[in-house]
Amino acid sequence: MQIQITTRREKEERERERERGSSIRRRGTYPFAFSFSFSSPLFFISLSLLHCLSTLLPRFSGTMFSLNGSSLLNNSLYGVSKSWTQRKVSAPPVVVAAAVSSNGKPADGNVSVLMEKTENALTSSSSALTENDSKSTVGGGVEDVYGEDSATEDQYITPWTVTVASGYPLLRDPHHNKGLAFNEKERDAHFLRGLLPPVVVRQDLQIKKMMANMRQYQVPLQRYMAMMDLQERNERLFYKLLIENVEELLPIVYTPTVGEACQKYGSIFRQPQGLFISLKEKGRILEVLKNWPQKKIQVIVVTDGERILGLGDLGCQGMGIPVGKLSLYTALGGIRPSAVSLYKSKTWNILKKVCLPVTIDVGTNNEQLLNDEFYIGLRRRRARGQEYAELLHEFMSAVKQNYGEKVLIQFEDFANHNAFDLLAKYGSTHLVFNDDIQGTASVVLAGLMAALNLVGGTLADHTFLFLGAGEAGTGIAELIALEISKQSLLCMQIGAPLEETRKKIWLVDSKVSKKVSIFSRVTFLFLAPPRSYLTPMNRPWAHEHEPVQTLLDAVKVIKPTVLIGSSGAGRTFTKEVVETMSSLNKKPVILALSNPTSQSECTAEEAYQWSEGRAIFASGSPFSPVEYNGKFYASGQANNAYIFPGFGLGLIISGAIRVHDDMLLAASETLAAQVSQENLDNGLLYPPFSNIRKISAEIAAKVAAKAYELGLATRLPQPENLVAYAESCMYSPNYRNYR
């Protein structure tokens, strides 16, 4: 006898065909189908088996089977839409359809048994229901308006795979594994006796143990690998550990350690954590996307590996960046890492919203990687021109076709010439966001707005000098110009033209020309560059001026109040440059934004010492507190993680279909408002990461509000309290109790 389990949600195309030929399988029902092949003498044996199955159904009432552990009928993997006590529900109706011969007698063939659970059967429970009070919390919501997070901490759930996950496979399932935290009842119910030591350990004690082990590693890359191993073994414990120790572990799971991880990715690679789409898959990208086990995606972070942080072309090994970014989307922004199915009151609403890391492999020009026997990518020179454009266009079209219009696609670490082109090409047709251009700009603008509380004046009163005219530099400059124009509109009812606001923003490009070699192969020729060197992205910033050969000369001539480094060229803010800035300004604002730490334009210690403690400093990579003349300075980190998790959450909860510049400005203003006077007194331009989930909820609310205001939101009606709504939608990594 053969038993075949089929699920409409998991095989959509095949099931849609079945819907056309069957009136039984209608919208609002969730069939659980068996097919039996037998001879006539076995007919009654099959019916006996069906009778046995029907007696067992009450144990599984309120659920449906799923091939990937993500689709349940009522109680989701993370709970239900309201906080109900466990209840009994009568068995659903069983419909038996037997093949018969022309004379009406049973014939050899197939019998299909369809067990249907309708909404009416679900709501007609004979047991009384007890409803508990609920409230929104940052740690995970209770009541959810649109069904993104209906979890309650005390709700019993069923961990499904093909069947109920139990025994050894349950301990190998990172989505459901709890390690030693399985209680006595769970160990009995899921056949874990003997597979675990007898002790039962709480999650908080597991956190304490993991942090003790983590701190024993002296090499950051070892900590990174330990965190990745934990993520592949116990997903909830990984995120719980990261959330509760974010300030200590953020530099491990992301910059600067992730840079080293990408450089050595071929050597430390163990199992895939995302999709690798190469030129070999050209013409088949839609098929490749369907190979990913989750069928509904919220956020995609994609890179082609050409400009990984400040480390250059790392090809296929740039996968560490999308994986790290999406870990932060979950830990800091509360976006779900894995599938969830939810039942929404009065309507069937099965949602499987997850994150997807993608690397587009078009080759690499890094000779060291091409000659590395452990390199995991294509061994060819990087594709350019039409070949590259066709592959990216196929990817973007396949994503929209497979996941819909509201999936957020975040471009990460593309080279300048591709980054701006992709954003311009797909910004009007897809929900796209470039963190290097837009995310960096938003977080830096927030720092500058916070710094105004220390230096005084408005943004329009200051002069800005950039070292670096690439993605980050031009993106920051443009957002500053937009904010100045917006502020002038609020003050004078007439917005200053962008051409005027750009005149106080100067960019020195470190890579425009190779004809001038000043030091460390860095050139400065952008203050009066030949027009042939200009690209569309930096042409608006080419002001008429006498040629300036060095950054120090530029500081002396321009007399900036704010110096921003986004060049990826380490130690370019020399002692002379910082001292000159200090002589021109009582409180010079110096932002050394390049990553990783080795590429930072200067260190925090150098900035404070050379400015005699007067600098207002922030960096892209973290630095330890600095003591100068008996005073400690806790330098802030202009980390994009302040912005993109909350920004993405705001787009999702509003159902936004496009990204608008006003959303970025709203995010910057919200982040700047979170900086307290105490933070400023300690030298911090950004709030501590210990409160990042609350900050992300505030940013999400403002971004969502702006989406509704601009008419770009599709999730209607608009919630009355967007902050509470955002908090209720956040993923909670606390363990759930299993039946």
XYZ file of C-alpha atoms in Angstrom:
739
model
C 0.000 0.000 0.000
C 1.339 3.404 -0.926
C 0.466 6.618 0.870
C 0.990 9.918 -0.872
C 0.610 13.238 0.928
C -0.080 16.262 -1.262
C -0.508 19.861 -0.186
C -2.188 22.528 -2.288
C -0.091 25.326 -0.821
C 3.225 23.612 -1.517
C 2.547 22.701 -5.133
C 0.541 25.657 -6.324
C 0.556 25.038 -10.053
C -0.430 21.405 -9.821
C -3.126 22.110 -7.263
C -4.622 24.950 -9.309
C -5.218 22.402 -12.078
C -6.904 20.115 -9.577
C -9.141 22.954 -8.428
C -10.521 23.345 -11.920
C -11.720 19.715 -11.948
C -12.941 19.345 -8.383
C -15.731 21.188 -6.626
C -14.569 19.782 -3.307
C -11.278 21.613 -3.312
C -12.534 25.151 -3.032
C -11.051 28.295 -1.543
C -11.307 28.349 2.234
C -10.573 24.636 2.716
C -7.275 22.938 3.331
C -7.384 19.385 2.001
C -5.186 16.634 3.341
C -5.267 13.954 0.625
C -4.269 10.273 0.619
C -4.196 7.948 -2.369
C -4.307 4.142 -1.904
C -3.553 1.606 -4.611
C -5.176 -1.749 -3.938
C -6.960 -4.781 -5.376
C -10.597 -5.463 -4.640
C -9.911 -7.899 -1.735
C -8.053 -5.092 0.059
C -10.919 -2.626 -0.092
C -12.183 -3.250 3.417
C -8.634 -3.287 4.786
C -8.203 0.228 3.387
C -11.464 1.340 4.952
C -10.279 -0.023 8.293
C -7.117 2.007 7.976
C -9.184 5.114 7.232
C -11.272 4.445 10.318
C -8.081 4.298 12.415
C -6.866 7.559 10.905
C -10.184 9.275 11.603
C -9.949 8.326 15.277
C -6.543 9.984 15.440
C -7.621 13.210 13.739
C -8.743 14.988 16.939
C -5.136 14.898 18.098
C -4.228 16.962 15.063
C -7.295 19.179 14.965
C -6.671 22.781 14.042
C -3.665 21.814 11.898
C -2.799 20.746 8.411
C 0.233 18.972 7.037
C 2.977 20.805 5.170
C 5.961 19.602 3.215
C 8.278 22.227 4.669
C 6.894 22.729 8.128
C 5.308 26.034 7.344
C 1.574 25.602 6.675
C -0.875 25.038 9.509
C -4.614 25.492 9.534
C -5.240 27.320 12.783
C -2.344 27.205 15.207
C 0.768 28.438 13.464
C 4.340 27.617 14.249
C 4.346 30.665 16.449
C 0.821 30.674 17.883
C -2.595 31.990 16.965
C -4.073 35.375 16.317
C -5.364 35.702 19.859
C -4.174 34.214 23.089
C -6.364 31.116 23.470
C -5.953 28.276 25.898
C -5.475 24.829 24.377
C -8.733 23.352 23.216
C -10.364 20.264 21.706
C -12.082 20.354 18.348
C -14.272 17.668 16.894
C -12.867 15.627 14.039
C -13.382 17.061 10.571
C -15.603 15.361 8.058
C -14.061 12.576 5.996
C -15.137 12.196 2.395
C -14.471 8.825 0.695
C -14.569 8.613 -3.066
C -14.169 5.063 -4.429
C -13.646 4.077 -8.010
C -16.513 1.894 -9.268
C -17.105 -0.184 -12.368
C -19.893 0.324 -14.860
C -22.210 -1.880 -12.853
C -21.748 0.209 -9.746
C -19.641 -2.344 -7.850
C -16.221 -1.566 -6.359
C -13.489 -2.046 -8.933
C -9.719 -2.216 -8.833
C -8.250 1.265 -8.880
C -7.541 4.164 -6.582
C -9.506 5.472 -3.662
C -8.951 9.124 -2.741
C -9.727 10.091 0.779
C -10.048 13.822 1.299
C -10.044 15.088 4.862
C -11.339 18.636 4.801
C -11.193 21.178 7.550
C -13.414 24.137 6.801
C -13.585 27.407 8.600
C -16.984 26.487 10.052
C -15.617 23.249 11.507
C -12.785 25.214 13.046
C -15.029 27.741 14.752
C -17.611 25.199 15.958
C -15.491 23.813 18.770
C -17.455 22.186 21.576
C -15.004 23.370 24.203
C -15.190 26.758 25.839
C -12.549 29.250 24.806
C -10.689 31.413 27.239
C -9.360 34.688 25.911
C -6.452 36.362 27.648
C -5.611 40.027 27.672
C -3.003 40.948 25.099
C -0.637 43.782 24.581
C 2.027 44.783 22.091
C 5.616 44.172 22.999
C 8.882 44.679 21.170
C 9.847 41.108 21.944
C 6.971 39.709 19.868
C 3.369 40.642 19.286
C 0.199 39.104 20.616
C -2.571 40.466 18.442
C -1.707 41.211 14.837
C -3.948 43.128 12.492
C -2.588 41.735 9.251
C -1.387 38.351 10.413
C 2.384 38.864 10.377
C 2.935 37.925 13.996
C 0.162 36.274 15.969
C 2.472 34.576 18.442
C 2.090 34.268 22.156
C 4.891 33.053 24.314
C 2.766 30.451 26.151
C 0.890 29.039 23.163
C 1.437 25.375 22.380
C 2.408 24.714 18.768
C 3.181 21.719 16.615
C 6.589 21.525 14.853
C 5.756 20.054 11.431
C 8.023 18.781 8.701
C 6.585 16.111 6.377
C 5.079 14.673 9.534
C 5.315 15.874 13.097
C 8.999 16.528 13.702
C 10.206 14.149 16.357
C 13.198 12.177 17.508
C 16.602 12.714 15.982
C 15.340 14.760 12.990
C 13.796 17.272 15.393
C 17.193 17.837 16.987
C 18.624 18.488 13.521
C 15.933 20.981 12.515
C 17.265 24.498 13.268
C 13.778 26.043 13.108
C 12.385 23.842 15.899
C 15.381 22.519 17.800
C 15.616 23.743 21.407
C 18.537 21.583 22.536
C 18.445 20.882 26.245
C 15.457 23.213 26.644
C 12.971 20.476 25.654
C 10.889 19.822 28.755
C 9.849 16.425 30.093
C 6.489 16.321 28.290
C 8.062 17.361 24.991
C 10.703 14.682 25.301
C 8.007 12.048 25.755
C 5.725 13.388 23.036
C 8.484 13.708 20.441
C 10.538 10.595 21.203
C 13.558 12.438 22.562
C 14.170 10.188 25.549
C 17.761 9.040 25.504
C 18.718 11.425 22.717
C 19.404 14.215 25.216
C 21.036 14.320 28.642
C 18.408 14.236 31.421
C 18.810 17.856 32.487
C 16.339 20.488 31.253
C 17.958 23.896 30.679
C 16.131 27.216 30.336
C 16.808 29.413 27.336
C 18.350 32.158 29.461
C 20.872 29.654 30.842
C 21.672 28.547 27.289
C 22.361 32.191 26.440
C 24.697 32.525 29.407
C 26.561 29.370 28.435
C 26.902 30.387 24.775
C 28.276 33.815 25.653
C 30.789 32.249 28.033
C 31.941 29.948 25.248
C 32.003 32.787 22.721
C 34.246 34.918 24.889
C 36.816 32.155 25.073
C 37.613 32.626 21.387
C 40.395 35.151 20.882
C 40.105 35.391 17.093
C 37.007 37.247 15.774
C 36.667 34.866 12.821
C 36.360 31.956 15.248
C 33.483 33.760 16.954
C 31.878 34.375 13.572
C 32.068 30.685 12.689
C 30.681 29.737 16.102
C 27.711 32.077 15.549
C 27.057 30.646 12.076
C 27.185 27.114 13.487
C 24.633 28.109 16.106
C 22.360 29.631 13.470
C 22.419 26.373 11.510
C 21.735 24.350 14.662
C 19.257 26.412 16.708
C 17.750 29.428 14.966
C 15.851 30.857 17.912
C 18.820 30.611 20.256
C 20.995 32.375 17.664
C 18.656 35.352 17.418
C 17.990 35.461 21.146
C 21.740 35.538 21.765
C 22.268 38.275 19.177
C 19.398 40.446 20.416
C 20.440 40.302 24.061
C 24.150 40.904 23.308
C 23.854 43.060 20.207
C 26.583 45.560 21.071
C 29.108 42.778 21.639
C 28.093 40.491 18.779
C 27.182 42.998 16.059
C 30.862 43.445 15.082
C 31.081 39.654 14.837
C 28.099 38.840 12.621
C 28.690 41.954 10.524
C 31.398 44.516 9.969
C 34.285 44.318 10.550
C 34.498 40.523 11.022
C 32.209 39.693 8.101
C 34.815 41.227 5.796
C 37.410 38.674 6.828
C 34.766 35.952 6.607
C 34.082 36.892 2.984
C 37.778 36.856 2.158
C 38.021 33.306 3.531
C 34.515 32.179 2.619
C 35.738 29.389 0.366
C 37.706 27.853 3.200
C 35.049 28.171 5.908
C 32.035 27.323 3.693
C 30.031 24.442 5.173
C 26.495 24.532 3.842
C 24.543 27.029 1.718
C 22.572 29.729 3.506
C 21.167 31.376 0.391
C 20.829 31.118 -3.371
C 23.835 31.192 -5.701
C 22.762 32.346 -9.162
C 25.538 32.268 -11.753
C 25.849 32.711 -15.478
C 25.286 28.952 -15.750
C 21.683 29.555 -14.703
C 21.004 32.186 -17.342
C 17.591 31.475 -18.835
C 16.594 29.357 -15.817
C 16.572 31.840 -12.931
C 12.845 31.464 -12.279
C 13.406 27.728 -11.927
C 16.288 28.355 -9.534
C 14.148 30.628 -7.366
C 11.552 27.883 -7.108
C 14.235 25.541 -5.768
C 14.343 27.626 -2.603
C 12.179 25.814 -0.025
C 10.201 28.893 1.051
C 7.639 30.094 -1.429
C 6.794 33.515 -0.043
C 9.570 36.023 0.536
C 9.565 39.385 2.308
C 13.129 40.600 1.810
C 15.881 39.689 -0.633
C 19.415 40.974 -0.113
C 21.443 40.492 -3.284
C 25.078 41.189 -4.187
C 27.349 40.491 -7.119
C 30.411 40.625 -4.868
C 32.288 43.263 -6.851
C 32.748 45.808 -4.053
C 32.577 44.041 -0.706
C 32.967 46.707 1.999
C 36.333 48.324 1.297
C 37.924 45.016 0.266
C 37.144 45.049 -3.443
C 36.079 42.216 -5.729
C 35.439 39.004 -3.759
C 33.204 37.390 -6.351
C 30.955 34.579 -5.168
C 32.452 34.767 -1.678
C 30.516 37.962 -1.073
C 27.611 35.772 0.112
C 28.626 36.589 3.688
C 27.201 40.085 3.206
C 23.576 39.117 2.333
C 23.598 36.462 5.058
C 24.840 38.974 7.633
C 22.421 41.700 6.547
C 19.422 39.410 6.804
C 20.512 38.246 10.250
C 20.313 41.887 11.286
C 16.950 42.331 9.584
C 15.638 39.660 11.928
C 17.544 40.511 15.107
C 17.206 44.293 14.907
C 14.100 44.776 12.767
C 12.053 41.763 13.780
C 11.561 40.439 10.250
C 11.029 36.679 10.241
C 13.975 34.444 9.361
C 11.896 31.391 8.404
C 8.453 30.313 7.353
C 5.290 30.771 9.354
C 1.685 29.961 8.623
C -1.058 31.923 10.256
C -4.801 31.703 10.532
C -6.481 35.061 10.443
C -9.912 35.478 11.975
C -12.802 35.169 9.479
C -10.471 34.666 6.518
C -7.926 32.105 5.473
C -4.592 33.838 5.261
C -1.610 31.533 4.915
C 1.608 33.546 4.905
C 5.163 32.298 4.674
C 7.260 35.412 4.889
C 10.984 34.900 5.028
C 14.339 36.390 4.096
C 16.407 35.262 1.129
C 20.160 35.935 0.638
C 21.261 35.871 -3.015
C 24.641 36.103 -4.697
C 24.813 36.799 -8.432
C 28.013 35.163 -9.672
C 29.235 36.725 -12.910
C 32.881 35.883 -12.287
C 35.640 37.848 -10.594
C 38.637 39.922 -11.611
C 40.441 39.009 -8.399
C 43.445 36.988 -9.603
C 44.129 35.664 -6.123
C 40.674 34.106 -5.969
C 40.872 32.751 -9.510
C 44.034 30.917 -8.509
C 42.685 29.771 -5.150
C 41.857 26.051 -5.175
C 39.218 26.629 -2.491
C 37.363 29.377 -4.364
C 33.674 28.425 -4.686
C 32.641 30.677 -7.586
C 32.959 30.767 -11.367
C 36.579 30.756 -12.500
C 36.317 33.396 -15.187
C 36.720 37.118 -15.632
C 33.762 39.236 -14.552
C 30.990 39.644 -17.122
C 30.267 43.170 -18.326
C 27.915 45.002 -20.624
C 24.969 43.249 -22.215
C 25.751 39.832 -20.731
C 25.670 41.279 -17.219
C 22.594 43.432 -17.837
C 20.601 40.522 -19.284
C 21.346 38.292 -16.281
C 20.335 41.004 -13.781
C 17.182 41.808 -15.738
C 16.197 38.150 -15.798
C 16.761 37.983 -12.048
C 14.659 41.072 -11.336
C 11.852 39.850 -13.601
C 11.906 36.365 -12.053
C 11.753 37.773 -8.526
C 8.705 39.869 -9.367
C 7.020 36.977 -11.154
C 7.707 34.477 -8.369
C 7.292 36.614 -5.241
C 5.140 39.531 -6.321
C 5.523 43.285 -6.436
C 5.877 43.912 -2.700
C 9.048 41.905 -2.071
C 11.852 44.235 -0.968
C 15.047 43.811 -2.997
C 18.084 45.310 -1.292
C 21.150 45.807 -3.494
C 24.347 45.334 -1.542
C 27.998 46.017 -2.429
C 27.643 46.472 -6.179
C 30.342 48.503 -7.906
C 29.560 52.179 -8.439
C 28.838 51.938 -12.146
C 26.288 49.160 -11.594
C 24.804 50.345 -8.299
C 23.453 53.640 -9.612
C 22.308 52.099 -12.891
C 20.339 49.341 -11.141
C 18.718 51.776 -8.726
C 17.722 54.116 -11.543
C 16.514 51.319 -13.827
C 14.390 49.381 -11.335
C 13.428 52.074 -8.824
C 10.216 52.820 -10.723
C 9.188 49.212 -11.355
C 10.292 47.310 -8.216
C 10.517 47.852 -4.472
C 14.296 48.330 -4.406
C 16.696 49.816 -1.896
C 20.467 50.249 -2.060
C 21.930 50.240 1.422
C 25.316 51.558 0.290
C 23.728 54.614 -1.325
C 20.477 55.201 0.528
C 21.012 53.421 3.852
C 24.407 55.010 4.459
C 23.041 58.404 3.470
C 20.145 58.119 5.896
C 22.240 57.076 8.893
C 24.891 59.767 8.254
C 22.245 62.456 7.844
C 20.798 61.381 11.205
C 24.228 61.774 12.816
C 24.668 65.223 11.328
C 21.243 66.321 12.552
C 22.149 65.099 16.036
C 25.489 66.926 15.849
C 23.668 70.213 15.286
C 22.722 70.073 18.968
C 26.437 70.441 19.759
C 27.695 72.775 17.037
C 24.549 74.849 16.549
C 22.906 76.216 13.440
C 21.097 74.359 10.696
C 22.448 72.129 7.961
C 22.308 75.086 5.574
C 24.742 76.970 7.837
C 27.502 74.377 7.406
C 29.998 73.503 4.708
C 30.610 69.838 3.903
C 33.752 68.293 2.436
C 33.774 64.639 1.359
C 36.702 62.372 0.669
C 35.166 59.860 -1.722
C 32.680 60.454 -4.537
C 31.409 56.918 -4.969
C 28.111 55.333 -3.952
C 28.267 56.359 -0.307
C 29.699 59.851 -0.842
C 27.288 60.973 -3.535
C 24.362 59.280 -1.786
C 25.052 61.116 1.470
C 25.612 64.409 -0.308
C 22.344 64.126 -2.220
C 20.299 63.338 0.895
C 21.885 66.275 2.757
C 20.929 68.537 -0.145
C 17.369 67.184 -0.097
C 17.058 67.786 3.653
C 18.380 71.353 3.340
C 15.853 72.000 0.575
C 13.081 70.539 2.730
C 14.054 72.654 5.751
C 14.110 75.806 3.646
C 10.628 74.965 2.415
C 9.370 74.640 5.983
C 11.013 77.897 7.052
C 10.350 80.115 4.052
C 7.489 78.264 2.336
C 9.756 78.146 -0.715
C 12.108 75.211 -1.121
C 15.641 76.059 -2.205
C 16.519 74.423 -5.533
C 18.855 71.436 -5.250
C 21.373 73.242 -7.434
C 21.656 75.913 -4.748
C 21.848 73.531 -1.782
C 24.620 71.548 -3.493
C 26.921 74.567 -3.591
C 27.946 74.100 0.058
C 28.767 70.426 -0.467
C 32.196 69.602 -1.906
C 33.470 66.205 -2.980
C 37.062 65.117 -3.430
C 37.240 61.875 -5.360
C 40.010 59.494 -4.391
C 39.827 57.510 -7.622
C 39.062 59.957 -10.430
C 42.442 60.053 -12.096
C 45.670 58.072 -11.990
C 47.679 60.933 -13.476
C 48.282 62.462 -10.072
C 49.880 60.298 -7.381
C 50.107 62.106 -4.066
C 50.354 59.405 -1.406
C 49.143 55.838 -0.971
C 48.070 55.909 -4.635
C 45.230 58.277 -3.674
C 44.520 61.138 -6.037
C 42.667 64.375 -5.471
C 41.549 66.135 -8.583
C 37.817 66.466 -8.198
C 37.485 70.057 -7.144
C 38.262 71.133 -10.678
C 38.267 67.916 -12.730
C 38.390 67.637 -16.480
C 34.831 66.981 -17.607
C 35.895 63.733 -19.277
C 36.529 62.227 -15.855
C 33.029 62.914 -14.599
C 30.302 60.301 -14.416
C 26.555 61.005 -14.221
C 26.565 60.286 -10.493
C 29.223 62.879 -9.606
C 28.702 65.491 -12.305
C 26.244 67.538 -10.132
C 29.013 67.978 -7.556
C 31.707 69.324 -9.867
C 31.988 72.955 -8.773
C 34.079 75.508 -10.578
C 37.280 75.994 -8.607
C 41.005 76.291 -8.976
C 42.746 72.890 -9.026
C 43.465 71.414 -5.606
C 45.951 68.586 -5.353
C 45.599 67.186 -1.830
C 42.939 66.759 0.807
C 44.900 69.033 3.141
C 44.847 71.776 0.511
C 41.134 71.255 0.035
C 40.509 71.667 3.777
C 42.515 74.896 3.821
C 40.709 76.332 0.805
C 37.128 75.169 1.381
C 37.220 75.639 5.193
C 34.616 72.950 5.895
C 32.828 72.576 9.212
C 32.128 68.910 8.472
C 34.659 66.416 7.061
C 33.266 63.082 5.845
C 35.329 60.124 4.663
C 33.759 57.494 2.404
C 36.750 56.652 0.253
C 37.660 53.156 1.451
C 41.228 54.482 1.739
C 42.611 53.931 5.206
C 44.477 56.592 7.235
C 43.824 59.447 4.802
C 42.658 61.804 7.557
C 46.197 62.605 8.614
C 47.323 64.534 11.655
C 47.735 67.666 9.538
C 44.217 67.350 8.151
C 42.618 66.911 11.587
C 44.694 69.722 13.114
C 43.671 72.057 10.287
C 40.005 71.174 10.796
C 40.450 71.934 14.509
C 42.050 75.289 13.812
C 39.115 76.279 11.604
C 36.355 75.062 13.922
C 35.765 75.073 17.645
C 34.055 71.696 17.348
C 34.981 70.047 14.040
C 32.674 67.273 12.896
C 34.739 64.358 11.559
C 33.109 61.207 10.210
C 35.438 58.368 9.134
C 32.908 56.026 7.567
C 34.909 53.495 5.562
C 34.780 49.797 6.480
C 36.291 47.592 7.725
C 38.439 49.035 10.517
C 41.632 48.769 8.459
C 40.110 51.050 5.819
C 38.872 53.744 8.221
C 40.171 57.217 7.334
C 41.355 57.631 10.929
C 40.788 56.027 14.307
C 38.802 57.489 17.181
C 41.975 57.880 19.227
C 43.673 59.842 16.443
C 40.651 62.120 15.962
C 40.406 63.015 19.664
C 44.131 63.395 20.267
C 44.858 65.473 17.177
C 41.842 67.732 17.843
C 42.706 68.020 21.550
C 39.423 66.387 22.478
C 37.265 68.872 20.553
C 36.258 66.690 17.600
C 32.729 65.359 17.225
C 33.600 61.966 15.827
C 31.798 58.940 14.436
C 33.034 56.035 12.341
C 31.738 53.249 10.159
C 33.462 50.527 12.165
C 33.399 50.343 15.971
C 36.228 51.742 18.096
C 36.826 51.352 21.811
C 36.280 54.369 24.107
C 39.169 56.824 24.168
C 40.635 58.603 27.185
C 42.066 62.064 26.637
C 43.113 64.399 29.464
C 41.207 62.343 31.989
C 37.953 62.311 30.023
C 36.483 59.298 28.250
C 35.015 59.656 24.767
C 32.673 56.880 23.576
C 32.797 57.424 19.827
C 29.609 56.667 17.917
C 29.312 54.238 15.052
C 27.474 55.396 11.943
C 26.267 51.875 11.292
C 23.668 51.245 8.615
C 22.100 48.739 11.008
C 20.417 51.717 12.685
C 18.377 52.317 9.539
C 17.802 49.405 7.189
C 16.104 46.919 9.595
C 13.477 49.435 10.709
C 13.225 50.885 7.203
C 12.517 47.447 5.753
C 9.987 46.677 8.471
C 8.152 49.906 7.699
C 7.915 49.019 4.021
C 6.592 45.558 4.842
C 3.940 46.468 7.403
C 2.551 49.155 5.092
C 2.682 46.971 1.987
C 4.669 49.663 0.187
C 5.265 49.153 -3.527
C 8.040 51.730 -4.033
C 10.783 53.498 -2.039
C 10.655 57.305 -1.946
C 13.327 59.774 -0.808
C 10.909 61.221 1.743
C 10.915 57.840 3.490
C 14.681 58.085 3.898
C 14.390 61.582 5.317
C 11.717 60.388 7.745
C 13.990 57.571 8.906
C 16.891 60.002 9.454
C 14.779 62.426 11.443
C 13.417 59.607 13.599
C 16.869 58.212 14.372
C 18.236 61.662 15.219
C 15.341 62.187 17.648
C 16.403 59.050 19.548
C 19.756 60.602 20.541
C 19.551 61.916 24.107
C 21.495 64.765 25.649
C 23.332 62.208 27.755
C 24.454 60.460 24.579
C 25.703 63.757 23.150
C 27.565 64.617 26.355
C 29.415 61.314 26.053
C 30.408 62.045 22.459
C 27.781 59.819 20.861
C 25.928 60.937 17.743
C 23.815 57.792 17.798
C 21.809 56.040 20.524
C 23.138 52.794 22.040
C 22.379 49.587 20.168
C 20.964 48.068 23.338
C 17.668 49.782 22.481
C 17.756 49.038 18.761
C 14.506 47.058 18.544
C 12.550 49.980 19.972
C 14.374 52.356 17.627
C 13.577 50.116 14.654
C 9.885 50.124 15.608
C 9.883 53.944 15.714
C 11.606 54.140 12.319
C 9.246 51.545 10.846
C 6.242 53.545 12.036
C 7.494 56.782 10.441
C 8.413 55.062 7.180
C 5.019 53.357 7.045
C 3.242 56.644 7.808
C 5.103 58.288 4.950
C 4.146 55.418 2.628
C 0.474 55.954 3.507
C 0.845 59.714 3.051
C 2.409 59.298 -0.393
C -0.189 56.767 -1.502
C 2.386 53.997 -1.848
C 0.942 51.699 0.857
C -1.329 48.810 -0.070
C -2.111 47.321 3.332
C -5.367 49.004 4.246
C -6.795 50.370 6.398
C -3.922 52.178 8.070
C -3.436 51.079 11.703
C -4.200 53.784 14.244
C -1.024 53.231 16.282
C 1.767 52.383 13.860
C 4.446 52.062 16.559
C 2.453 49.480 18.516
C 1.551 47.802 15.249
C 5.218 47.568 14.214
C 6.146 46.146 17.610
C 3.399 43.536 17.401
C 4.704 42.385 14.027
C 8.242 41.787 15.260
C 9.608 38.267 15.392
C 10.257 36.931 18.878
C 13.054 34.357 19.315
C 11.708 32.986 22.597
C 11.113 29.256 22.595
C 7.600 27.947 21.997
C 6.013 25.039 23.848
C 5.353 21.977 21.686
C 2.366 19.677 21.947
